[in-house]
Amino acid sequence: MNEKEKLEKFFTQFPGIGPRQAKRFVSFLLFKDIIYVKNLTDTMLNLKQNIKRCPKCNTFFSIKNNYNVCNICMDPRRDKKKILILEKNADLEIFEKASIWKGTYFLIGKNLKINDENPEKSISLSPLMNRLKTDNVEEIIFGLSINPEGDITKDFIKNYLEEQNLLKNIKINELARGLSLGSEIDHSDPITLKSAFYNRK
Ligand SMILES: [Zn+2]
């Protein structure tokens, strides 16, 4: 495999990127000067070195703040007894922008695939389980995508936590289906999101 093909292979591993787009990225880089490419690789390295996952909610946060948890988990004004379960950071950012949620979050990273044979391994629930054991959680709201994968993931998490006996006295809610079918949180506008949030069942 030559250098071009090697890089193309990396790009095809990016979400949503096929072989044709990967080729275009590589040829884009070939036309750029070395300083551009150096800046790009430095930025990628800095990203990995300076951003880590919050052990409480799985959010990515900058370790420059010298704390071990993210700003939201650290904030005394946020209600630790309420947890909104979302798929990814982009979803969380939308909720933060809309300023409608005063509780905390838990990010699962990605929804399960249909027919996932090892769901326990695909989603790491241990930080959430630890919080259910220690934080006197009162309410969990599911804000996963409204599609079959989101539904399967929600059911799996619910059943799994129930089997571990961790859902006693905890209200389980989910966002209302104001979001259109098949919609993803990070494509929804703040008004739709607000209505789904306030109409949660
Ligand atoms: Zn956090």
PDB file of C-alpha atoms and ligand atoms in Angstrom:
ATOM      1  CA  MET A   1       0.000   0.000   0.000  1.00  0.00           C
ATOM      2  CA  ASN A   2       1.511   3.367  -0.986  1.00  0.00           C
ATOM      3  CA  GLU A   3       1.360   6.594   1.074  1.00  0.00           C
ATOM      4  CA  LYS A   4      -1.720   7.866  -0.738  1.00  0.00           C
ATOM      5  CA  GLU A   5      -3.640   4.650  -0.195  1.00  0.00           C
ATOM      6  CA  LYS A   6      -2.601   4.517   3.442  1.00  0.00           C
ATOM      7  CA  LEU A   7      -4.065   7.953   4.134  1.00  0.00           C
ATOM      8  CA  GLU A   8      -7.186   7.185   2.112  1.00  0.00           C
ATOM      9  CA  LYS A   9      -7.735   4.171   4.309  1.00  0.00           C
ATOM     10  CA  PHE A  10      -7.616   6.399   7.411  1.00  0.00           C
ATOM     11  CA  PHE A  11     -10.190   8.762   5.957  1.00  0.00           C
ATOM     12  CA  THR A  12     -12.590   5.963   5.006  1.00  0.00           C
ATOM     13  CA  GLN A  13     -12.751   5.147   8.731  1.00  0.00           C
ATOM     14  CA  PHE A  14     -14.244   8.600   9.438  1.00  0.00           C
ATOM     15  CA  PRO A  15     -18.018   8.617   9.936  1.00  0.00           C
ATOM     16  CA  GLY A  16     -19.897   9.157   6.690  1.00  0.00           C
ATOM     17  CA  ILE A  17     -16.797   9.166   4.492  1.00  0.00           C
ATOM     18  CA  GLY A  18     -16.627   6.779   1.539  1.00  0.00           C
ATOM     19  CA  PRO A  19     -13.678   5.877  -0.707  1.00  0.00           C
ATOM     20  CA  ARG A  20     -14.386   8.677  -3.213  1.00  0.00           C
ATOM     21  CA  GLN A  21     -14.440  11.398  -0.570  1.00  0.00           C
ATOM     22  CA  ALA A  22     -11.329   9.912   1.045  1.00  0.00           C
ATOM     23  CA  LYS A  23      -9.507  10.267  -2.287  1.00  0.00           C
ATOM     24  CA  ARG A  24     -10.639  13.901  -2.536  1.00  0.00           C
ATOM     25  CA  PHE A  25      -9.308  14.653   0.965  1.00  0.00           C
ATOM     26  CA  VAL A  26      -5.944  13.145   0.099  1.00  0.00           C
ATOM     27  CA  SER A  27      -5.652  15.091  -3.125  1.00  0.00           C
ATOM     28  CA  PHE A  28      -6.699  18.280  -1.237  1.00  0.00           C
ATOM     29  CA  LEU A  29      -3.792  17.706   1.159  1.00  0.00           C
ATOM     30  CA  LEU A  30      -1.379  17.022  -1.687  1.00  0.00           C
ATOM     31  CA  PHE A  31      -2.146  20.460  -3.101  1.00  0.00           C
ATOM     32  CA  LYS A  32      -1.664  22.194   0.280  1.00  0.00           C
ATOM     33  CA  ASP A  33       1.755  23.335   1.443  1.00  0.00           C
ATOM     34  CA  ILE A  34       3.675  21.598   4.223  1.00  0.00           C
ATOM     35  CA  ILE A  35       2.836  24.301   6.829  1.00  0.00           C
ATOM     36  CA  TYR A  36      -0.871  23.687   6.405  1.00  0.00           C
ATOM     37  CA  VAL A  37      -0.406  19.952   6.888  1.00  0.00           C
ATOM     38  CA  LYS A  38       1.870  20.513   9.891  1.00  0.00           C
ATOM     39  CA  ASN A  39      -0.756  22.781  11.503  1.00  0.00           C
ATOM     40  CA  LEU A  40      -3.403  20.186  10.862  1.00  0.00           C
ATOM     41  CA  THR A  41      -1.452  17.335  12.448  1.00  0.00           C
ATOM     42  CA  ASP A  42      -0.404  19.526  15.424  1.00  0.00           C
ATOM     43  CA  THR A  43      -4.025  20.498  15.990  1.00  0.00           C
ATOM     44  CA  MET A  44      -5.066  16.861  15.933  1.00  0.00           C
ATOM     45  CA  LEU A  45      -2.369  15.934  18.426  1.00  0.00           C
ATOM     46  CA  ASN A  46      -3.283  18.826  20.733  1.00  0.00           C
ATOM     47  CA  LEU A  47      -6.889  17.722  20.607  1.00  0.00           C
ATOM     48  CA  LYS A  48      -5.963  14.259  21.856  1.00  0.00           C
ATOM     49  CA  GLN A  49      -3.589  15.563  24.503  1.00  0.00           C
ATOM     50  CA  ASN A  50      -5.772  18.327  25.943  1.00  0.00           C
ATOM     51  CA  ILE A  51      -9.246  16.920  25.826  1.00  0.00           C
ATOM     52  CA  LYS A  52     -10.444  13.986  27.861  1.00  0.00           C
ATOM     53  CA  ARG A  53     -13.671  12.337  28.882  1.00  0.00           C
ATOM     54  CA  CYS A  54     -15.498  13.310  32.025  1.00  0.00           C
ATOM     55  CA  PRO A  55     -15.620  10.225  34.282  1.00  0.00           C
ATOM     56  CA  LYS A  56     -19.133  11.165  35.398  1.00  0.00           C
ATOM     57  CA  CYS A  57     -20.942  11.987  32.168  1.00  0.00           C
ATOM     58  CA  ASN A  58     -18.598  10.962  29.306  1.00  0.00           C
ATOM     59  CA  THR A  59     -18.521  14.517  27.897  1.00  0.00           C
ATOM     60  CA  PHE A  60     -15.295  15.556  26.260  1.00  0.00           C
ATOM     61  CA  PHE A  61     -13.787  18.497  28.120  1.00  0.00           C
ATOM     62  CA  SER A  62     -10.568  20.499  28.142  1.00  0.00           C
ATOM     63  CA  ILE A  63      -8.218  19.377  30.914  1.00  0.00           C
ATOM     64  CA  LYS A  64      -6.833  22.922  31.031  1.00  0.00           C
ATOM     65  CA  ASN A  65      -9.326  23.702  33.782  1.00  0.00           C
ATOM     66  CA  ASN A  66      -7.303  21.424  36.128  1.00  0.00           C
ATOM     67  CA  TYR A  67     -10.372  19.643  37.380  1.00  0.00           C
ATOM     68  CA  ASN A  68     -11.090  15.971  37.001  1.00  0.00           C
ATOM     69  CA  VAL A  69     -14.673  16.420  35.875  1.00  0.00           C
ATOM     70  CA  CYS A  70     -16.303  18.638  33.259  1.00  0.00           C
ATOM     71  CA  ASN A  71     -17.683  22.133  33.951  1.00  0.00           C
ATOM     72  CA  ILE A  72     -21.264  20.871  34.021  1.00  0.00           C
ATOM     73  CA  CYS A  73     -20.636  18.068  36.534  1.00  0.00           C
ATOM     74  CA  MET A  74     -18.607  20.491  38.641  1.00  0.00           C
ATOM     75  CA  ASP A  75     -21.235  23.262  38.655  1.00  0.00           C
ATOM     76  CA  PRO A  76     -23.062  23.328  42.039  1.00  0.00           C
ATOM     77  CA  ARG A  77     -26.117  24.895  40.346  1.00  0.00           C
ATOM     78  CA  ARG A  78     -26.696  21.813  38.190  1.00  0.00           C
ATOM     79  CA  ASP A  79     -29.079  19.257  39.665  1.00  0.00           C
ATOM     80  CA  LYS A  80     -27.089  16.010  39.982  1.00  0.00           C
ATOM     81  CA  LYS A  81     -30.292  14.116  40.771  1.00  0.00           C
ATOM     82  CA  LYS A  82     -31.513  14.523  37.202  1.00  0.00           C
ATOM     83  CA  ILE A  83     -29.720  12.894  34.296  1.00  0.00           C
ATOM     84  CA  LEU A  84     -30.487  13.441  30.622  1.00  0.00           C
ATOM     85  CA  ILE A  85     -29.138  10.586  28.515  1.00  0.00           C
ATOM     86  CA  LEU A  86     -27.980  11.697  25.086  1.00  0.00           C
ATOM     87  CA  GLU A  87     -26.034  10.071  22.307  1.00  0.00           C
ATOM     88  CA  LYS A  88     -23.188  12.480  21.671  1.00  0.00           C
ATOM     89  CA  ASN A  89     -21.456  15.752  22.498  1.00  0.00           C
ATOM     90  CA  ALA A  90     -23.163  17.582  19.616  1.00  0.00           C
ATOM     91  CA  ASP A  91     -26.561  16.779  21.201  1.00  0.00           C
ATOM     92  CA  LEU A  92     -25.394  18.102  24.559  1.00  0.00           C
ATOM     93  CA  GLU A  93     -24.192  21.327  22.973  1.00  0.00           C
ATOM     94  CA  ILE A  94     -27.642  21.888  21.484  1.00  0.00           C
ATOM     95  CA  PHE A  95     -29.297  21.466  24.874  1.00  0.00           C
ATOM     96  CA  GLU A  96     -26.776  23.811  26.466  1.00  0.00           C
ATOM     97  CA  LYS A  97     -27.380  26.423  23.774  1.00  0.00           C
ATOM     98  CA  ALA A  98     -31.135  26.195  24.292  1.00  0.00           C
ATOM     99  CA  SER A  99     -30.591  26.613  28.093  1.00  0.00           C
ATOM    100  CA  ILE A 100     -33.518  24.351  28.947  1.00  0.00           C
ATOM    101  CA  TRP A 101     -31.821  21.711  31.047  1.00  0.00           C
ATOM    102  CA  LYS A 102     -30.551  22.386  34.555  1.00  0.00           C
ATOM    103  CA  GLY A 103     -29.706  18.815  35.431  1.00  0.00           C
ATOM    104  CA  THR A 104     -26.684  16.829  34.297  1.00  0.00           C
ATOM    105  CA  TYR A 105     -26.026  14.581  31.322  1.00  0.00           C
ATOM    106  CA  PHE A 106     -24.798  11.150  30.446  1.00  0.00           C
ATOM    107  CA  LEU A 107     -23.498  10.499  26.940  1.00  0.00           C
ATOM    108  CA  ILE A 108     -23.543   6.994  25.551  1.00  0.00           C
ATOM    109  CA  GLY A 109     -21.254   7.756  22.578  1.00  0.00           C
ATOM    110  CA  LYS A 110     -23.301   5.970  19.969  1.00  0.00           C
ATOM    111  CA  ASN A 111     -26.580   4.128  19.675  1.00  0.00           C
ATOM    112  CA  LEU A 112     -26.611   0.352  19.434  1.00  0.00           C
ATOM    113  CA  LYS A 113     -26.917  -1.190  16.023  1.00  0.00           C
ATOM    114  CA  ILE A 114     -29.875  -3.427  15.305  1.00  0.00           C
ATOM    115  CA  ASN A 115     -28.804  -7.017  16.076  1.00  0.00           C
ATOM    116  CA  ASP A 116     -25.839  -5.861  18.134  1.00  0.00           C
ATOM    117  CA  GLU A 117     -24.587  -9.118  19.629  1.00  0.00           C
ATOM    118  CA  ASN A 118     -22.645  -7.573  22.474  1.00  0.00           C
ATOM    119  CA  PRO A 119     -24.568  -4.513  23.641  1.00  0.00           C
ATOM    120  CA  GLU A 120     -22.800  -4.517  27.039  1.00  0.00           C
ATOM    121  CA  LYS A 121     -19.519  -3.979  25.259  1.00  0.00           C
ATOM    122  CA  SER A 122     -20.824  -1.402  22.769  1.00  0.00           C
ATOM    123  CA  ILE A 123     -21.963   1.074  25.442  1.00  0.00           C
ATOM    124  CA  SER A 124     -20.065   1.759  28.625  1.00  0.00           C
ATOM    125  CA  LEU A 125     -22.658   2.186  31.330  1.00  0.00           C
ATOM    126  CA  SER A 126     -20.381   1.884  34.353  1.00  0.00           C
ATOM    127  CA  PRO A 127     -20.034   5.670  34.986  1.00  0.00           C
ATOM    128  CA  LEU A 128     -23.839   5.920  34.929  1.00  0.00           C
ATOM    129  CA  MET A 129     -24.196   2.915  37.225  1.00  0.00           C
ATOM    130  CA  ASN A 130     -21.759   4.457  39.704  1.00  0.00           C
ATOM    131  CA  ARG A 131     -23.808   7.645  39.772  1.00  0.00           C
ATOM    132  CA  LEU A 132     -27.030   5.714  40.324  1.00  0.00           C
ATOM    133  CA  LYS A 133     -25.381   4.101  43.329  1.00  0.00           C
ATOM    134  CA  THR A 134     -24.027   7.307  44.876  1.00  0.00           C
ATOM    135  CA  ASP A 135     -25.849  10.456  43.663  1.00  0.00           C
ATOM    136  CA  ASN A 136     -29.434   9.795  44.857  1.00  0.00           C
ATOM    137  CA  VAL A 137     -30.679  10.167  41.295  1.00  0.00           C
ATOM    138  CA  GLU A 138     -34.417  10.945  41.035  1.00  0.00           C
ATOM    139  CA  GLU A 139     -35.058  11.260  37.318  1.00  0.00           C
ATOM    140  CA  ILE A 140     -33.585   9.883  34.106  1.00  0.00           C
ATOM    141  CA  ILE A 141     -34.717  11.300  30.770  1.00  0.00           C
ATOM    142  CA  PHE A 142     -33.898   9.556  27.527  1.00  0.00           C
ATOM    143  CA  GLY A 143     -33.114  11.955  24.698  1.00  0.00           C
ATOM    144  CA  LEU A 144     -31.871   9.456  22.139  1.00  0.00           C
ATOM    145  CA  SER A 145     -32.597   9.639  18.437  1.00  0.00           C
ATOM    146  CA  ILE A 146     -36.111   8.754  17.395  1.00  0.00           C
ATOM    147  CA  ASN A 147     -35.380   5.826  15.133  1.00  0.00           C
ATOM    148  CA  PRO A 148     -35.127   2.039  15.625  1.00  0.00           C
ATOM    149  CA  GLU A 149     -31.516   2.252  16.845  1.00  0.00           C
ATOM    150  CA  GLY A 150     -32.400   4.903  19.445  1.00  0.00           C
ATOM    151  CA  ASP A 151     -35.356   2.811  20.654  1.00  0.00           C
ATOM    152  CA  ILE A 152     -33.293  -0.367  20.932  1.00  0.00           C
ATOM    153  CA  THR A 153     -30.593   1.487  22.840  1.00  0.00           C
ATOM    154  CA  LYS A 154     -33.106   3.020  25.250  1.00  0.00           C
ATOM    155  CA  ASP A 155     -34.727  -0.356  25.935  1.00  0.00           C
ATOM    156  CA  PHE A 156     -31.373  -2.016  26.437  1.00  0.00           C
ATOM    157  CA  ILE A 157     -30.204   0.618  28.935  1.00  0.00           C
ATOM    158  CA  LYS A 158     -33.508   0.511  30.828  1.00  0.00           C
ATOM    159  CA  ASN A 159     -33.541  -3.282  31.060  1.00  0.00           C
ATOM    160  CA  TYR A 160     -29.881  -3.489  31.946  1.00  0.00           C
ATOM    161  CA  LEU A 161     -30.194  -0.983  34.801  1.00  0.00           C
ATOM    162  CA  GLU A 162     -33.364  -2.648  36.004  1.00  0.00           C
ATOM    163  CA  GLU A 163     -31.626  -6.041  36.116  1.00  0.00           C
ATOM    164  CA  GLN A 164     -28.923  -4.469  38.266  1.00  0.00           C
ATOM    165  CA  ASN A 165     -31.685  -3.169  40.521  1.00  0.00           C
ATOM    166  CA  LEU A 166     -30.570   0.427  40.019  1.00  0.00           C
ATOM    167  CA  LEU A 167     -33.854   2.031  38.971  1.00  0.00           C
ATOM    168  CA  LYS A 168     -35.770   1.789  42.228  1.00  0.00           C
ATOM    169  CA  ASN A 169     -37.624   5.059  42.965  1.00  0.00           C
ATOM    170  CA  ILE A 170     -36.262   6.685  39.808  1.00  0.00           C
ATOM    171  CA  LYS A 171     -38.642   8.395  37.391  1.00  0.00           C
ATOM    172  CA  ILE A 172     -37.919   7.370  33.807  1.00  0.00           C
ATOM    173  CA  ASN A 173     -38.999   9.805  31.105  1.00  0.00           C
ATOM    174  CA  GLU A 174     -38.263  10.424  27.495  1.00  0.00           C
ATOM    175  CA  LEU A 175     -38.494  13.369  25.156  1.00  0.00           C
ATOM    176  CA  ALA A 176     -41.886  13.725  23.516  1.00  0.00           C
ATOM    177  CA  ARG A 177     -42.138  12.624  19.935  1.00  0.00           C
ATOM    178  CA  GLY A 178     -42.372  16.211  18.703  1.00  0.00           C
ATOM    179  CA  LEU A 179     -39.158  15.483  16.915  1.00  0.00           C
ATOM    180  CA  SER A 180     -39.973  14.083  13.507  1.00  0.00           C
ATOM    181  CA  LEU A 181     -39.587  10.380  12.889  1.00  0.00           C
ATOM    182  CA  GLY A 182     -36.002   9.382  12.198  1.00  0.00           C
ATOM    183  CA  SER A 183     -34.744  12.697  13.484  1.00  0.00           C
ATOM    184  CA  GLU A 184     -31.520  13.171  15.305  1.00  0.00           C
ATOM    185  CA  ILE A 185     -31.151  15.655  18.122  1.00  0.00           C
ATOM    186  CA  ASP A 186     -28.267  17.471  16.489  1.00  0.00           C
ATOM    187  CA  HIS A 187     -30.377  18.250  13.428  1.00  0.00           C
ATOM    188  CA  SER A 188     -33.311  19.641  15.358  1.00  0.00           C
ATOM    189  CA  ASP A 189     -33.917  23.335  15.824  1.00  0.00           C
ATOM    190  CA  PRO A 190     -34.187  24.823  19.332  1.00  0.00           C
ATOM    191  CA  ILE A 191     -37.971  25.350  19.109  1.00  0.00           C
ATOM    192  CA  THR A 192     -38.703  21.742  18.198  1.00  0.00           C
ATOM    193  CA  LEU A 193     -36.280  20.625  20.853  1.00  0.00           C
ATOM    194  CA  LYS A 194     -37.925  22.797  23.486  1.00  0.00           C
ATOM    195  CA  SER A 195     -41.367  21.460  22.676  1.00  0.00           C
ATOM    196  CA  ALA A 196     -40.090  17.872  22.805  1.00  0.00           C
ATOM    197  CA  PHE A 197     -38.437  18.633  26.106  1.00  0.00           C
ATOM    198  CA  TYR A 198     -41.389  20.260  27.842  1.00  0.00           C
ATOM    199  CA  ASN A 199     -43.840  17.664  26.552  1.00  0.00           C
ATOM    200  CA  ARG A 200     -41.788  14.759  27.789  1.00  0.00           C
ATOM    201  CA  LYS A 201     -43.766  11.864  29.112  1.00  0.00           C
TER     202      LYS A 201
HETATM  203 ZN    ZN B   1     -19.254  15.623  33.295  1.00  0.00          ZN
END
